[in-house]
Amino acid sequence: ITITTLSLFILLTLFVFLNQKQPFNLDQIVNTFTYPSQLLPFLEFISSITEELIIGIAGIFLFIYLRIKNKNKESWYALIVLLGAILVKVLKLAISRARPESIDYQSFPSGHVTMVTIFCSVLYLTIIKDIKNKTTKTISTATIIILPILVAISRLALNHHWFTDTIAGFLLGISVSLIGYSYISKK
């Protein structure tokens, strides 16, 4: 799965460059979708609580929590959230794709989606997968699957990203998470 998601991310990045960083037809179609106005405050809330800084701080708290629980190996894995933040910033600056609202050139990949995907993956692989209570585990798993999807929808609804930016965020987030986990698992 790691090689597949990373390959898909690289391929999508290549397509963005070959398309001269312009939105694809699919991007334009998805971005013309009108979201119900009643839904926008909720999506703005989702977007605001998943800012990269907030997710980075949550990653540090997860690191501390895992240290307290004597899960030392897993605690270092939690710091991959911070590595993800650095990687996203470097990629945004290197790729320099304009956002739909053209306020800057840091659209690709979506930092919100990448960071939330990494954080949710780390949370699952360090804590949730070991939960014994079936109901708690099911609800927790569903929540961490739904959250990155909601974040992607919020970034599209608020017109901050193209559809392919959010897909790239998922792919990059999953890739970083799995690469980090495979590295930590071998230690």
Short mmCIF file of C-alpha atoms in Angstrom, two decimals:
data_model
loop_
_atom_site.label_atom_id
_atom_site.label_comp_id
_atom_site.label_asym_id
_atom_site.label_seq_id
_atom_site.Cartn_x
_atom_site.Cartn_y
_atom_site.Cartn_z
CA ILE A 1 0.00 0.00 0.00
CA THR A 2 2.86 2.41 0.81
CA ILE A 3 4.47 2.13 -2.61
CA THR A 4 1.07 2.48 -4.28
CA THR A 5 0.04 5.64 -2.41
CA LEU A 6 3.46 7.23 -2.81
CA SER A 7 3.51 6.35 -6.52
CA LEU A 8 0.05 7.82 -6.99
CA PHE A 9 1.11 11.01 -5.19
CA ILE A 10 4.21 11.33 -7.40
CA LEU A 11 2.14 10.63 -10.52
CA LEU A 12 -0.47 13.24 -9.54
CA THR A 13 2.29 15.77 -8.83
CA LEU A 14 3.79 15.05 -12.26
CA PHE A 15 0.37 15.56 -13.90
CA VAL A 16 0.00 18.90 -12.09
CA PHE A 17 3.38 20.00 -13.48
CA LEU A 18 2.58 18.72 -16.98
CA ASN A 19 -0.68 20.69 -16.83
CA GLN A 20 1.40 23.79 -16.00
CA LYS A 21 -0.04 23.78 -12.45
CA GLN A 22 -3.45 24.73 -13.84
CA PRO A 23 -6.61 23.11 -12.50
CA PHE A 24 -7.88 20.09 -14.38
CA ASN A 25 -11.41 19.90 -15.79
CA LEU A 26 -12.35 17.67 -12.86
CA ASP A 27 -11.04 20.32 -10.44
CA GLN A 28 -13.17 23.00 -12.06
CA ILE A 29 -16.27 20.81 -12.08
CA VAL A 30 -15.89 19.88 -8.39
CA ASN A 31 -15.14 23.48 -7.40
CA THR A 32 -18.34 24.74 -9.04
CA PHE A 33 -20.42 22.62 -6.68
CA THR A 34 -22.55 24.81 -4.41
CA TYR A 35 -22.72 23.68 -0.80
CA PRO A 36 -25.84 24.30 1.30
CA SER A 37 -25.38 27.57 3.18
CA GLN A 38 -26.47 25.87 6.43
CA LEU A 39 -23.48 23.54 6.12
CA LEU A 40 -20.84 26.26 5.68
CA PRO A 41 -20.48 27.25 9.38
CA PHE A 42 -19.85 23.60 10.26
CA LEU A 43 -17.28 23.25 7.46
CA GLU A 44 -15.59 26.50 8.54
CA PHE A 45 -15.40 25.08 12.07
CA ILE A 46 -13.87 21.82 10.78
CA SER A 47 -11.34 23.79 8.76
CA SER A 48 -10.40 26.04 11.68
CA ILE A 49 -9.86 23.20 14.19
CA THR A 50 -7.64 21.34 11.75
CA GLU A 51 -5.15 24.13 11.00
CA GLU A 52 -1.65 22.74 10.56
CA LEU A 53 -0.46 24.41 13.79
CA ILE A 54 -3.28 22.84 15.83
CA ILE A 55 -2.59 19.39 14.36
CA GLY A 56 1.14 19.86 15.03
CA ILE A 57 0.40 20.69 18.67
CA ALA A 58 -1.92 17.68 18.87
CA GLY A 59 0.97 15.55 17.57
CA ILE A 60 3.19 16.85 20.38
CA PHE A 61 0.49 16.03 22.94
CA LEU A 62 0.18 12.55 21.45
CA PHE A 63 3.96 12.18 21.77
CA ILE A 64 3.77 13.15 25.47
CA TYR A 65 0.78 10.86 26.10
CA LEU A 66 2.57 7.90 24.54
CA ARG A 67 5.70 8.62 26.61
CA ILE A 68 3.61 8.68 29.78
CA LYS A 69 2.08 5.33 28.76
CA ASN A 70 5.62 3.93 28.25
CA LYS A 71 5.03 3.46 24.54
CA ASN A 72 8.44 4.91 23.71
CA LYS A 73 8.76 3.52 20.19
CA GLU A 74 5.27 4.71 19.30
CA SER A 75 5.92 8.12 20.84
CA TRP A 76 8.67 8.82 18.30
CA TYR A 77 6.27 7.83 15.55
CA ALA A 78 3.87 10.55 16.75
CA LEU A 79 6.49 13.12 15.79
CA ILE A 80 6.02 12.19 12.14
CA VAL A 81 3.16 14.70 12.30
CA LEU A 82 5.79 17.45 12.61
CA LEU A 83 7.86 15.95 9.81
CA GLY A 84 4.71 15.96 7.68
CA ALA A 85 4.24 19.68 8.35
CA ILE A 86 7.75 20.44 7.13
CA LEU A 87 7.32 18.23 4.07
CA VAL A 88 4.01 19.89 3.15
CA LYS A 89 5.52 23.38 3.43
CA VAL A 90 8.49 22.43 1.25
CA LEU A 91 6.21 20.84 -1.37
CA LYS A 92 3.83 23.81 -1.40
CA LEU A 93 6.72 26.21 -2.02
CA ALA A 94 8.37 23.95 -4.61
CA ILE A 95 5.19 23.21 -6.56
CA SER A 96 3.74 26.71 -6.18
CA ARG A 97 0.23 26.09 -7.52
CA ALA A 98 -2.34 28.89 -7.29
CA ARG A 99 -5.36 28.40 -5.06
CA PRO A 100 -8.85 28.68 -6.55
CA GLU A 101 -9.27 32.11 -4.96
CA SER A 102 -5.73 33.06 -6.12
CA ILE A 103 -4.64 34.48 -2.74
CA ASP A 104 -1.31 32.63 -2.85
CA TYR A 105 0.60 29.89 -4.61
CA GLN A 106 0.52 27.24 -1.91
CA SER A 107 -2.39 25.08 -2.96
CA PHE A 108 -0.76 21.72 -3.73
CA PRO A 109 -0.97 19.53 -1.71
CA SER A 110 -3.61 20.48 0.83
CA GLY A 111 -1.80 20.93 4.13
CA HIS A 112 -4.97 20.50 6.16
CA VAL A 113 -5.81 17.17 4.51
CA THR A 114 -2.22 15.91 4.66
CA MET A 115 -1.75 16.78 8.33
CA VAL A 116 -5.12 15.42 9.46
CA THR A 117 -4.54 12.21 7.49
CA ILE A 118 -1.13 11.76 9.11
CA PHE A 119 -2.45 12.55 12.59
CA CYS A 120 -5.43 10.21 12.25
CA SER A 121 -3.21 7.43 10.91
CA VAL A 122 -0.76 7.85 13.77
CA LEU A 123 -3.62 7.92 16.27
CA TYR A 124 -5.03 4.70 14.84
CA LEU A 125 -1.70 2.88 14.67
CA THR A 126 -0.54 3.93 18.16
CA ILE A 127 -3.75 3.83 20.22
CA ILE A 128 -7.00 2.94 18.48
CA LYS A 129 -5.93 -0.37 16.93
CA ASP A 130 -5.24 -1.70 20.45
CA ILE A 131 -8.57 -0.69 22.00
CA LYS A 132 -10.29 -3.78 23.40
CA ASN A 133 -13.85 -2.43 23.65
CA LYS A 134 -15.43 -3.15 20.25
CA THR A 135 -17.89 -0.23 20.34
CA THR A 136 -15.24 2.31 21.36
CA LYS A 137 -12.86 0.97 18.72
CA THR A 138 -15.54 1.12 15.99
CA ILE A 139 -16.60 4.67 16.86
CA SER A 140 -12.98 5.84 17.12
CA THR A 141 -12.05 4.21 13.82
CA ALA A 142 -15.07 5.69 12.04
CA THR A 143 -14.24 9.14 13.42
CA ILE A 144 -10.65 9.09 12.21
CA ILE A 145 -11.76 7.90 8.77
CA ILE A 146 -14.48 10.55 8.46
CA LEU A 147 -12.39 13.48 9.76
CA PRO A 148 -9.94 13.72 6.80
CA ILE A 149 -12.89 13.43 4.40
CA LEU A 150 -14.71 16.26 6.20
CA VAL A 151 -11.55 18.36 6.12
CA ALA A 152 -11.20 17.81 2.37
CA ILE A 153 -14.84 18.79 1.84
CA SER A 154 -14.37 21.88 4.00
CA ARG A 155 -11.31 23.00 1.99
CA LEU A 156 -13.28 22.59 -1.24
CA ALA A 157 -16.44 24.26 0.09
CA LEU A 158 -14.44 27.24 1.31
CA ASN A 159 -12.75 27.42 -2.12
CA HIS A 160 -9.24 27.13 -0.64
CA HIS A 161 -8.18 24.10 -2.71
CA TRP A 162 -8.70 22.26 -5.93
CA PHE A 163 -10.03 18.70 -5.76
CA THR A 164 -6.65 17.29 -6.84
CA ASP A 165 -4.96 19.21 -3.99
CA THR A 166 -7.10 17.31 -1.48
CA ILE A 167 -6.50 13.96 -3.19
CA ALA A 168 -2.77 14.69 -3.09
CA GLY A 169 -3.12 15.48 0.62
CA PHE A 170 -4.71 12.08 1.29
CA LEU A 171 -2.07 10.25 -0.73
CA LEU A 172 0.83 12.11 0.85
CA GLY A 173 -0.58 11.75 4.36
CA ILE A 174 -1.09 8.01 4.00
CA SER A 175 2.37 7.59 2.42
CA VAL A 176 4.18 9.52 5.16
CA SER A 177 2.25 7.65 7.86
CA LEU A 178 2.96 4.21 6.46
CA ILE A 179 6.62 4.92 5.72
CA GLY A 180 7.06 6.19 9.27
CA TYR A 181 5.21 3.23 10.75
CA SER A 182 7.24 0.68 8.78
CA TYR A 183 10.44 2.38 9.95
CA ILE A 184 9.33 2.47 13.63
CA SER A 185 8.05 -1.14 13.45
CA LYS A 186 11.52 -2.36 12.46
CA LYS A 187 13.24 -0.65 15.39
#
